[in-house]
Amino acid sequence: QLSEQQDILSKTERERDALRERLSDIETHRQVSMEQYQQEVETSVMEVTNQLEELLQLNQQLQNELTSLQNEKDHLTMSLQRETEARSSWEKEKVYYWSREQIFSPN
């Protein structure tokens, strides 16, 4: 009976050692997986950060271009307004001289 108990104890110790080894393997795998996951997250964060910086630069470029186009539009609008006013003034002058010519021309 003592031999049988020793066999059971020995078997139990082997099973316990096997479970400890399995637990150690699982813990090692978990640790490696966590490190890989952390590296992937850090890489993703860096990629997103880089993309965000690129988008911010692009946004600034577009904002600058929009401002430039708005300034050009304002300049062209003022030029058109001055030209329209000049044309209107010229038309009024033309009508004035035409009517004077009509009044003072000998017919």
MMTF fields as JSON, N, C-alpha, C and O atoms, coordinates in Angstrom:
{
  "mmtfVersion": "1.0.0",
  "mmtfProducer": "UNKNOWN",
  "numBonds": 427,
  "numAtoms": 428,
  "numGroups": 107,
  "numChains": 1,
  "numModels": 1,
  "chainsPerModel": [1],
  "groupsPerChain": [107],
  "chainIdList": ["A"],
  "bondAtomList": [4, 2, 8, 6, 12, 10, 16, 14, 20, 18, 24, 22, 28, 26, 32, 30, 36, 34, 40, 38, 44, 42, 48, 46, 52, 50, 56, 54, 60, 58, 64, 62, 68, 66, 72, 70, 76, 74, 80, 78, 84, 82, 88, 86, 92, 90, 96, 94, 100, 98, 104, 102, 108, 106, 112, 110, 116, 114, 120, 118, 124, 122, 128, 126, 132, 130, 136, 134, 140, 138, 144, 142, 148, 146, 152, 150, 156, 154, 160, 158, 164, 162, 168, 166, 172, 170, 176, 174, 180, 178, 184, 182, 188, 186, 192, 190, 196, 194, 200, 198, 204, 202, 208, 206, 212, 210, 216, 214, 220, 218, 224, 222, 228, 226, 232, 230, 236, 234, 240, 238, 244, 242, 248, 246, 252, 250, 256, 254, 260, 258, 264, 262, 268, 266, 272, 270, 276, 274, 280, 278, 284, 282, 288, 286, 292, 290, 296, 294, 300, 298, 304, 302, 308, 306, 312, 310, 316, 314, 320, 318, 324, 322, 328, 326, 332, 330, 336, 334, 340, 338, 344, 342, 348, 346, 352, 350, 356, 354, 360, 358, 364, 362, 368, 366, 372, 370, 376, 374, 380, 378, 384, 382, 388, 386, 392, 390, 396, 394, 400, 398, 404, 402, 408, 406, 412, 410, 416, 414, 420, 418, 424, 422],
  "bondOrderList": [1, 1, 1, 1, 1, 1, 1, 1, 1, 1, 1, 1, 1, 1, 1, 1, 1, 1, 1, 1, 1, 1, 1, 1, 1, 1, 1, 1, 1, 1, 1, 1, 1, 1, 1, 1, 1, 1, 1, 1, 1, 1, 1, 1, 1, 1, 1, 1, 1, 1, 1, 1, 1, 1, 1, 1, 1, 1, 1, 1, 1, 1, 1, 1, 1, 1, 1, 1, 1, 1, 1, 1, 1, 1, 1, 1, 1, 1, 1, 1, 1, 1, 1, 1, 1, 1, 1, 1, 1, 1, 1, 1, 1, 1, 1, 1, 1, 1, 1, 1, 1, 1, 1, 1, 1, 1],
  "groupList": [{"groupName": "GLN", "atomNameList": ["N", "CA", "C", "O"], "elementList": ["N", "C", "C", "O"], "formalChargeList": [0, 0, 0, 0], "bondAtomList": [1, 0, 2, 1, 3, 2], "bondOrderList": [1, 1, 2], "singleLetterCode": "Q", "chemCompType": "L-PEPTIDE LINKING"}, {"groupName": "LEU", "atomNameList": ["N", "CA", "C", "O"], "elementList": ["N", "C", "C", "O"], "formalChargeList": [0, 0, 0, 0], "bondAtomList": [1, 0, 2, 1, 3, 2], "bondOrderList": [1, 1, 2], "singleLetterCode": "L", "chemCompType": "L-PEPTIDE LINKING"}, {"groupName": "SER", "atomNameList": ["N", "CA", "C", "O"], "elementList": ["N", "C", "C", "O"], "formalChargeList": [0, 0, 0, 0], "bondAtomList": [1, 0, 2, 1, 3, 2], "bondOrderList": [1, 1, 2], "singleLetterCode": "S", "chemCompType": "L-PEPTIDE LINKING"}, {"groupName": "GLU", "atomNameList": ["N", "CA", "C", "O"], "elementList": ["N", "C", "C", "O"], "formalChargeList": [0, 0, 0, 0], "bondAtomList": [1, 0, 2, 1, 3, 2], "bondOrderList": [1, 1, 2], "singleLetterCode": "E", "chemCompType": "L-PEPTIDE LINKING"}, {"groupName": "ASP", "atomNameList": ["N", "CA", "C", "O"], "elementList": ["N", "C", "C", "O"], "formalChargeList": [0, 0, 0, 0], "bondAtomList": [1, 0, 2, 1, 3, 2], "bondOrderList": [1, 1, 2], "singleLetterCode": "D", "chemCompType": "L-PEPTIDE LINKING"}, {"groupName": "ILE", "atomNameList": ["N", "CA", "C", "O"], "elementList": ["N", "C", "C", "O"], "formalChargeList": [0, 0, 0, 0], "bondAtomList": [1, 0, 2, 1, 3, 2], "bondOrderList": [1, 1, 2], "singleLetterCode": "I", "chemCompType": "L-PEPTIDE LINKING"}, {"groupName": "LYS", "atomNameList": ["N", "CA", "C", "O"], "elementList": ["N", "C", "C", "O"], "formalChargeList": [0, 0, 0, 0], "bondAtomList": [1, 0, 2, 1, 3, 2], "bondOrderList": [1, 1, 2], "singleLetterCode": "K", "chemCompType": "L-PEPTIDE LINKING"}, {"groupName": "THR", "atomNameList": ["N", "CA", "C", "O"], "elementList": ["N", "C", "C", "O"], "formalChargeList": [0, 0, 0, 0], "bondAtomList": [1, 0, 2, 1, 3, 2], "bondOrderList": [1, 1, 2], "singleLetterCode": "T", "chemCompType": "L-PEPTIDE LINKING"}, {"groupName": "ARG", "atomNameList": ["N", "CA", "C", "O"], "elementList": ["N", "C", "C", "O"], "formalChargeList": [0, 0, 0, 0], "bondAtomList": [1, 0, 2, 1, 3, 2], "bondOrderList": [1, 1, 2], "singleLetterCode": "R", "chemCompType": "L-PEPTIDE LINKING"}, {"groupName": "ALA", "atomNameList": ["N", "CA", "C", "O"], "elementList": ["N", "C", "C", "O"], "formalChargeList": [0, 0, 0, 0], "bondAtomList": [1, 0, 2, 1, 3, 2], "bondOrderList": [1, 1, 2], "singleLetterCode": "A", "chemCompType": "L-PEPTIDE LINKING"}, {"groupName": "HIS", "atomNameList": ["N", "CA", "C", "O"], "elementList": ["N", "C", "C", "O"], "formalChargeList": [0, 0, 0, 0], "bondAtomList": [1, 0, 2, 1, 3, 2], "bondOrderList": [1, 1, 2], "singleLetterCode": "H", "chemCompType": "L-PEPTIDE LINKING"}, {"groupName": "VAL", "atomNameList": ["N", "CA", "C", "O"], "elementList": ["N", "C", "C", "O"], "formalChargeList": [0, 0, 0, 0], "bondAtomList": [1, 0, 2, 1, 3, 2], "bondOrderList": [1, 1, 2], "singleLetterCode": "V", "chemCompType": "L-PEPTIDE LINKING"}, {"groupName": "MET", "atomNameList": ["N", "CA", "C", "O"], "elementList": ["N", "C", "C", "O"], "formalChargeList": [0, 0, 0, 0], "bondAtomList": [1, 0, 2, 1, 3, 2], "bondOrderList": [1, 1, 2], "singleLetterCode": "M", "chemCompType": "L-PEPTIDE LINKING"}, {"groupName": "TYR", "atomNameList": ["N", "CA", "C", "O"], "elementList": ["N", "C", "C", "O"], "formalChargeList": [0, 0, 0, 0], "bondAtomList": [1, 0, 2, 1, 3, 2], "bondOrderList": [1, 1, 2], "singleLetterCode": "Y", "chemCompType": "L-PEPTIDE LINKING"}, {"groupName": "ASN", "atomNameList": ["N", "CA", "C", "O"], "elementList": ["N", "C", "C", "O"], "formalChargeList": [0, 0, 0, 0], "bondAtomList": [1, 0, 2, 1, 3, 2], "bondOrderList": [1, 1, 2], "singleLetterCode": "N", "chemCompType": "L-PEPTIDE LINKING"}, {"groupName": "TRP", "atomNameList": ["N", "CA", "C", "O"], "elementList": ["N", "C", "C", "O"], "formalChargeList": [0, 0, 0, 0], "bondAtomList": [1, 0, 2, 1, 3, 2], "bondOrderList": [1, 1, 2], "singleLetterCode": "W", "chemCompType": "L-PEPTIDE LINKING"}, {"groupName": "PHE", "atomNameList": ["N", "CA", "C", "O"], "elementList": ["N", "C", "C", "O"], "formalChargeList": [0, 0, 0, 0], "bondAtomList": [1, 0, 2, 1, 3, 2], "bondOrderList": [1, 1, 2], "singleLetterCode": "F", "chemCompType": "L-PEPTIDE LINKING"}, {"groupName": "PRO", "atomNameList": ["N", "CA", "C", "O"], "elementList": ["N", "C", "C", "O"], "formalChargeList": [0, 0, 0, 0], "bondAtomList": [1, 0, 2, 1, 3, 2], "bondOrderList": [1, 1, 2], "singleLetterCode": "P", "chemCompType": "L-PEPTIDE LINKING"}],
  "groupTypeList": [0, 1, 2, 3, 0, 0, 4, 5, 1, 2, 6, 7, 3, 8, 3, 8, 4, 9, 1, 8, 3, 8, 1, 2, 4, 5, 3, 7, 10, 8, 0, 11, 2, 12, 3, 0, 13, 0, 0, 3, 11, 3, 7, 2, 11, 12, 3, 11, 7, 14, 0, 1, 3, 3, 1, 1, 0, 1, 14, 0, 0, 1, 0, 14, 3, 1, 7, 2, 1, 0, 14, 3, 6, 4, 10, 1, 7, 12, 2, 1, 0, 8, 3, 7, 3, 9, 8, 2, 2, 15, 3, 6, 3, 6, 11, 13, 13, 15, 2, 8, 3, 0, 5, 16, 2, 17, 14],
  "groupIdList": [1, 2, 3, 4, 5, 6, 7, 8, 9, 10, 11, 12, 13, 14, 15, 16, 17, 18, 19, 20, 21, 22, 23, 24, 25, 26, 27, 28, 29, 30, 31, 32, 33, 34, 35, 36, 37, 38, 39, 40, 41, 42, 43, 44, 45, 46, 47, 48, 49, 50, 51, 52, 53, 54, 55, 56, 57, 58, 59, 60, 61, 62, 63, 64, 65, 66, 67, 68, 69, 70, 71, 72, 73, 74, 75, 76, 77, 78, 79, 80, 81, 82, 83, 84, 85, 86, 87, 88, 89, 90, 91, 92, 93, 94, 95, 96, 97, 98, 99, 100, 101, 102, 103, 104, 105, 106, 107],
  "secStructList": [7, 2, 2, 2, 2, 2, 2, 2, 2, 2, 2, 2, 2, 2, 2, 2, 2, 2, 2, 2, 2, 2, 2, 2, 2, 2, 2, 2, 2, 2, 2, 2, 2, 2, 2, 2, 2, 2, 2, 2, 2, 2, 2, 2, 2, 2, 2, 2, 2, 2, 2, 2, 2, 2, 2, 2, 2, 2, 2, 2, 2, 2, 2, 2, 2, 2, 2, 2, 2, 2, 2, 2, 2, 2, 2, 2, 2, 2, 2, 2, 2, 2, 2, 2, 2, 2, 2, 2, 2, 2, 2, 2, 2, 2, 2, 2, 2, 2, 2, 2, 2, 2, 2, 2, 1, 7, 7],
  "xCoordList": [0.826, 0.0, 0.865, 0.507, 1.986, 2.904, 3.447, 3.573, 3.756, 4.249, 3.179, 3.475, 1.966, 0.847, 0.668, 0.428, 0.783, 0.652, 1.815, 1.638, 3.002, 4.155, 3.964, 4.332, 3.399, 3.113, 2.102, 2.263, 1.066, 0.044, 0.678, 0.421, 1.508, 2.184, 3.112, 3.145, 3.854, 4.781, 4.023, 4.426, 2.924, 2.094, 1.51, 1.481, 1.047, 0.471, 1.531, 1.245, 2.747, 3.832, 4.176, 4.43, 4.185, 4.447, 3.344, 3.615, 2.095, 0.969, 1.071, 0.833, 1.434, 1.577, 2.716, 2.581, 3.825, 4.954, 4.554, 4.924, 3.799, 3.337, 2.401, 2.485, 1.508, 0.603, 1.377, 1.07, 2.388, 3.223, 3.942, 4.029, 4.458, 5.149, 4.174, 4.495, 2.99, 1.954, 1.568, 1.426, 1.402, 1.072, 2.197, 1.929, 3.428, 4.58, 4.583, 4.847, 4.287, 4.206, 3.102, 3.281, 1.952, 0.826, 1.199, 0.908, 1.836, 2.247, 3.27, 3.199, 4.207, 5.203, 4.511, 4.794, 3.604, 2.852, 2.034, 1.981, 1.399, 0.599, 1.485, 1.114, 2.667, 3.597, 4.046, 4.066, 4.405, 4.833, 3.686, 3.894, 2.487, 1.319, 1.053, 0.754, 1.16, 0.945, 1.987, 1.655, 3.244, 4.305, 4.05, 4.225, 3.634, 3.311, 2.136, 2.158, 1.115, -0.055, 0.346, -0.098, 1.171, 1.617, 2.413, 2.244, 3.279, 4.043, 3.113, 3.298, 2.104, 1.151, 0.37, 0.148, -0.047, -0.778, 0.114, -0.324, 1.365, 2.288, 2.52, 2.568, 2.663, 2.847, 1.606, 1.719, 0.43, -0.818, -0.955, -1.357, -0.624, -0.712, 0.236, -0.131, 1.447, 2.402, 1.882, 1.995, 1.317, 0.774, -0.363, -0.422, -1.267, -2.398, -1.885, -2.388, -0.889, -0.304, 0.314, 0.129, 1.039, 1.641, 0.573, 0.696, -0.475, -1.557, -2.24, -2.589, -2.424, -3.045, -2.176, -2.684, -0.878, 0.037, -0.015, -0.015, -0.061, -0.165, -1.476, -1.497, -2.562, -3.859, -3.862, -4.443, -3.221, -3.137, -2.329, -2.689, -1.233, -0.439, -1.251, -1.236, -1.952, -2.785, -3.881, -4.177, -4.48, -5.509, -4.947, -5.604, -3.738, -3.114, -2.845, -3.07, -2.363, -2.129, -3.429, -3.472, -4.48, -5.779, -6.317, -6.902, -6.113, -6.552, -5.801, -6.397, -4.491, -3.692, -4.163, -4.285, -4.426, -4.897, -6.267, -6.524, -7.134, -8.456, -8.337, -9.027, -7.469, -7.252, -6.733, -7.184, -5.784, -5.233, -6.32, -6.416, -7.136, -8.223, -9.255, -9.783, -9.541, -10.494, -9.939, -10.67, -8.638, -8.01, -8.06, -8.338, -7.781, -7.839, -9.263, -9.465, -10.242, -11.645, -12.017, -12.669, -11.593, -11.882, -11.258, -11.887, -10.013, -9.331, -10.078, -10.303, -10.461, -11.187, -12.556, -13.009, -13.212, -14.52, -14.374, -15.183, -13.343, -13.122, -12.773, -13.243, -11.948, -11.592, -12.827, -13.018, -13.66, -14.894, -15.807, -16.422, -15.896, -16.742, -16.224, -17.009, -14.903, -14.325, -14.569, -14.895, -14.407, -14.626, -16.089, -16.388, -16.999, -18.428, -18.766, -19.511, -18.207, -18.442, -17.868, -18.508, -16.686, -16.07, -16.906, -17.113, -17.386, -18.214, -19.514, -19.955, -20.122, -21.359, -21.114, -21.907, -20.021, -19.667, -19.428, -19.871, -18.725, -18.446, -19.749, -19.928, -20.679, -21.979, -22.746, -23.348, -22.719, -23.418, -22.799, -23.507, -21.457, -20.769, -21.126, -21.363, -21.164, -21.496, -22.901, -23.124, -23.843, -25.225, -25.26, -25.956, -24.521, -24.488, -23.975, -24.595, -22.847, -22.291, -23.183, -23.294, -23.815, -24.723, -25.898, -26.301, -26.457, -27.617, -27.195, -27.973, -26.031, -25.543, -25.389, -25.713, -24.888, -24.715, -26.056, -26.204, -27.027, -28.376, -28.977, -29.635, -28.73, -29.309, -28.634, -29.302, -27.317, -26.578, -26.207, -25.614, -26.536, -26.174, -27.18, -28.384, -26.693, -27.622, -28.268, -27.59, -29.55, -30.311, -31.142, -31.851],
  "yCoordList": [-1.199, 0.0, 1.255, 2.264, 1.187, 2.326, 2.585, 3.736, 1.548, 1.674, 2.297, 3.123, 1.9, 2.439, 3.923, 4.718, 4.295, 5.7, 6.513, 7.655, 5.906, 6.597, 6.78, 7.813, 5.786, 5.903, 7.021, 7.821, 7.068, 8.114, 9.482, 10.432, 9.577, 10.83, 11.235, 12.401, 10.289, 10.559, 11.011, 11.959, 10.329, 10.695, 12.085, 12.89, 12.371, 13.684, 14.775, 15.852, 14.494, 15.468, 15.699, 16.833, 14.646, 14.8, 15.623, 16.496, 15.337, 16.115, 17.582, 18.494, 17.78, 19.149, 19.861, 21.025, 19.158, 19.747, 20.063, 21.098, 19.154, 19.378, 20.586, 21.404, 20.695, 21.851, 23.154, 24.179, 23.102, 24.3, 24.702, 25.883, 23.693, 23.983, 24.565, 25.51, 23.984, 24.488, 25.919, 26.786, 26.155, 27.492, 28.473, 29.606, 28.05, 28.89, 29.206, 30.341, 28.199, 28.418, 29.414, 30.309, 29.232, 30.14, 31.564, 32.516, 31.707, 33.029, 33.669, 34.865, 32.872, 33.38, 33.826, 34.902, 32.993, 33.337, 34.608, 35.467, 34.736, 35.921, 37.167, 38.218, 37.022, 38.157, 38.588, 39.777, 37.605, 37.905, 38.54, 39.503, 38.012, 38.567, 40.001, 40.859, 40.264, 41.619, 42.581, 43.71, 42.143, 42.998, 43.27, 44.396, 42.236, 42.428, 43.389, 44.276, 43.204, 44.07, 45.514, 46.439, 45.703, 47.049, 47.681, 48.865, 46.899, 47.42, 47.794, 48.826, 46.944, 47.24, 48.512, 49.336, 48.674, 49.876, 51.104, 52.12, 51.016, 52.148, 52.493, 53.667, 51.469, 51.696, 52.36, 53.302, 51.874, 52.457, 53.906, 54.768, 54.169, 55.536, 56.446, 57.566, 55.967, 56.769, 57.016, 58.127, 55.99, 56.152, 57.157, 58.026, 57.044, 57.978, 59.393, 60.359, 59.511, 60.819, 61.427, 62.612, 60.622, 61.11, 61.536, 62.573, 60.726, 61.072, 62.365, 63.205, 62.515, 63.728, 64.945, 65.993, 64.807, 65.919, 66.267, 67.443, 65.248, 65.489, 66.203, 67.133, 65.766, 66.409, 67.852, 68.727, 68.098, 69.464, 70.349, 71.5, 69.803, 70.564, 70.83, 71.937, 69.811, 69.975, 70.997, 71.832, 70.93, 71.89, 73.312, 74.236, 73.485, 74.811, 75.285, 76.452, 74.381, 74.744, 75.164, 76.167, 74.394, 74.719, 76.039, 76.832, 76.267, 77.526, 78.695, 79.726, 78.53, 79.583, 79.823, 80.968, 78.742, 78.875, 79.551, 80.397, 79.179, 79.797, 81.297, 82.104, 81.659, 83.075, 83.81, 84.912, 83.193, 83.799, 83.986, 85.042, 82.951, 83.038, 84.089, 84.801, 84.186, 85.191, 86.594, 87.49, 86.776, 88.075, 88.415, 89.55, 87.4, 87.614, 87.958, 88.842, 87.262, 87.536, 88.961, 89.682, 89.362, 90.717, 91.748, 92.75, 91.493, 92.416, 92.508, 93.599, 91.338, 91.331, 91.989, 92.676, 91.778, 92.408, 93.926, 94.64, 94.424, 95.866, 96.415, 97.485, 95.676, 96.103, 96.164, 97.121, 95.141, 95.111, 96.26, 96.892, 96.53, 97.625, 98.963, 99.799, 99.165, 100.41, 100.515, 101.585, 99.388, 99.398, 99.691, 100.447, 99.095, 99.34, 100.804, 101.425, 101.345, 102.755, 103.645, 104.619, 103.335, 104.118, 104.04, 105.047, 102.845, 102.668, 103.452, 104.105, 103.383, 104.124, 105.626, 106.338, 106.088, 107.502, 107.878, 108.932, 107.011, 107.271, 107.31, 108.165, 106.356, 106.333, 107.63, 108.205, 108.081, 109.329, 110.503, 111.378, 110.508, 111.574, 111.521, 112.552, 110.321, 110.142, 110.675, 111.385, 110.328, 110.805, 112.325, 112.997, 112.857, 114.308, 115.008, 115.964, 114.546, 115.188, 114.962, 115.84, 113.805, 113.546, 114.502, 115.085, 114.657, 115.557, 117.004, 117.753, 117.418, 118.765, 118.942, 119.992, 117.898, 117.956, 118.096, 118.844, 117.371, 117.445, 118.846, 119.39, 119.396, 120.711, 121.801, 122.67, 121.743, 122.836, 122.591, 123.462, 121.449, 121.218, 121.914, 121.862, 122.56, 123.229, 122.191, 121.49, 122.112, 121.216, 121.992, 121.408],
  "zCoordList": [0.0, 0.0, 0.0, -0.606, 0.672, 0.7, -0.704, -1.121, -1.409, -2.775, -3.665, -4.53, -3.445, -4.225, -3.924, -4.833, -2.661, -2.287, -2.863, -3.287, -2.871, -3.446, -4.96, -5.52, -5.597, -7.043, -7.293, -8.214, -6.468, -6.604, -6.359, -7.098, -5.315, -4.988, -6.125, -6.52, -6.641, -7.741, -8.975, -9.649, -9.267, -10.412, -10.205, -11.136, -9.002, -8.687, -8.844, -9.366, -8.392, -8.525, -10.0, -10.406, -10.789, -12.237, -12.892, -13.716, -12.518, -13.063, -12.642, -13.434, -11.363, -10.859, -11.612, -11.99, -11.823, -12.556, -14.005, -14.559, -14.59, -15.965, -16.015, -16.931, -15.027, -14.969, -14.749, -15.358, -13.867, -13.651, -14.935, -15.272, -15.647, -16.907, -17.934, -18.655, -17.98, -18.903, -18.512, -19.374, -17.224, -16.737, -17.082, -17.483, -16.93, -17.275, -18.772, -19.168, -19.604, -21.053, -21.4, -22.227, -20.74, -20.982, -20.573, -21.296, -19.425, -18.936, -19.888, -20.172, -20.366, -21.329, -22.608, -23.134, -23.103, -24.316, -24.093, -24.972, -22.933, -22.61, -22.598, -23.12, -21.988, -21.905, -23.303, -23.62, -24.135, -25.51, -26.287, -27.026, -26.125, -26.813, -26.375, -27.205, -25.085, -24.57, -25.14, -25.501, -25.223, -25.771, -27.251, -27.717, -27.993, -29.409, -29.568, -30.421, -28.741, -28.795, -28.492, -29.172, -27.488, -27.118, -28.262, -28.554, -28.907, -30.041, -31.193, -31.839, -31.448, -32.515, -32.208, -33.095, -30.951, -30.555, -30.724, -31.264, -30.264, -30.401, -31.864, -32.23, -32.701, -34.13, -34.722, -35.506, -34.349, -34.852, -34.404, -35.186, -33.153, -32.64, -33.425, -33.781, -33.692, -34.467, -35.883, -36.402, -36.502, -37.854, -37.863, -38.733, -36.896, -36.815, -36.541, -37.114, -35.671, -35.367, -36.623, -36.899, -37.376, -38.622, -39.622, -40.273, -39.738, -40.656, -40.213, -41.043, -38.925, -38.404, -38.7, -39.098, -38.509, -38.816, -40.299, -40.663, -41.153, -42.596, -42.925, -43.731, -42.3, -42.533, -42.044, -42.686, -40.919, -40.407, -41.358, -41.6, -41.894, -42.868, -44.135, -44.672, -44.599, -45.786, -45.526, -46.381, -44.348, -43.987, -44.0, -44.48, -43.476, -43.462, -44.887, -45.21, -45.737, -47.136, -47.811, -48.523, -47.583, -48.176, -47.632, -48.37, -46.343, -45.738, -46.37, -46.683, -46.555, -47.197, -48.626, -49.061, -49.351, -50.725, -50.764, -51.62, -49.842, -49.773, -49.5, -50.122, -48.579, -48.269, -49.497, -49.809, -50.19, -51.4, -52.459, -53.084, -52.65, -53.637, -53.233, -54.087, -51.943, -51.46, -51.721, -52.142, -51.466, -51.736, -53.223, -53.607, -54.054, -55.506, -55.94, -56.773, -55.379, -55.704, -55.297, -56.053, -54.089, -53.623, -54.559, -54.898, -54.976, -55.885, -57.218, -57.743, -57.756, -59.029, -58.898, -59.814, -57.762, -57.538, -57.507, -58.1, -56.818, -56.763, -58.145, -58.531, -58.886, -60.246, -61.131, -61.882, -61.037, -61.826, -61.436, -62.296, -60.147, -59.673, -60.209, -60.658, -60.162, -60.692, -62.195, -62.71, -62.892, -64.338, -64.655, -65.579, -63.89, -64.097, -63.842, -64.6, -62.762, -62.461, -63.553, -63.946, -64.047, -65.118, -66.386, -67.063, -66.705, -67.901, -67.766, -68.712, -66.588, -66.352, -66.5, -67.115, -65.935, -66.043, -67.501, -67.959, -68.228, -69.637, -70.434, -71.301, -70.127, -70.814, -70.54, -71.447, -69.3, -68.956, -69.711, -70.209, -69.789, -70.516, -71.986, -72.616, -72.525, -73.941, -74.214, -75.194, -73.342, -73.503, -73.38, -74.142, -72.436, -72.23, -73.486, -73.951, -74.045, -75.236, -76.45, -77.307, -76.533, -77.653, -77.589, -78.596, -76.357, -76.233, -76.493, -77.084, -76.088, -76.385, -77.878, -78.433, -78.523, -79.969, -80.65, -81.617, -80.139, -80.722, -80.533, -81.42, -79.364, -79.067, -79.905, -80.465, -79.983, -80.614, -82.07, -82.707, -82.596, -84.004, -84.904, -84.653, -85.943, -86.881, -87.793, -88.543, -87.713, -88.593, -89.54, -90.359]
}
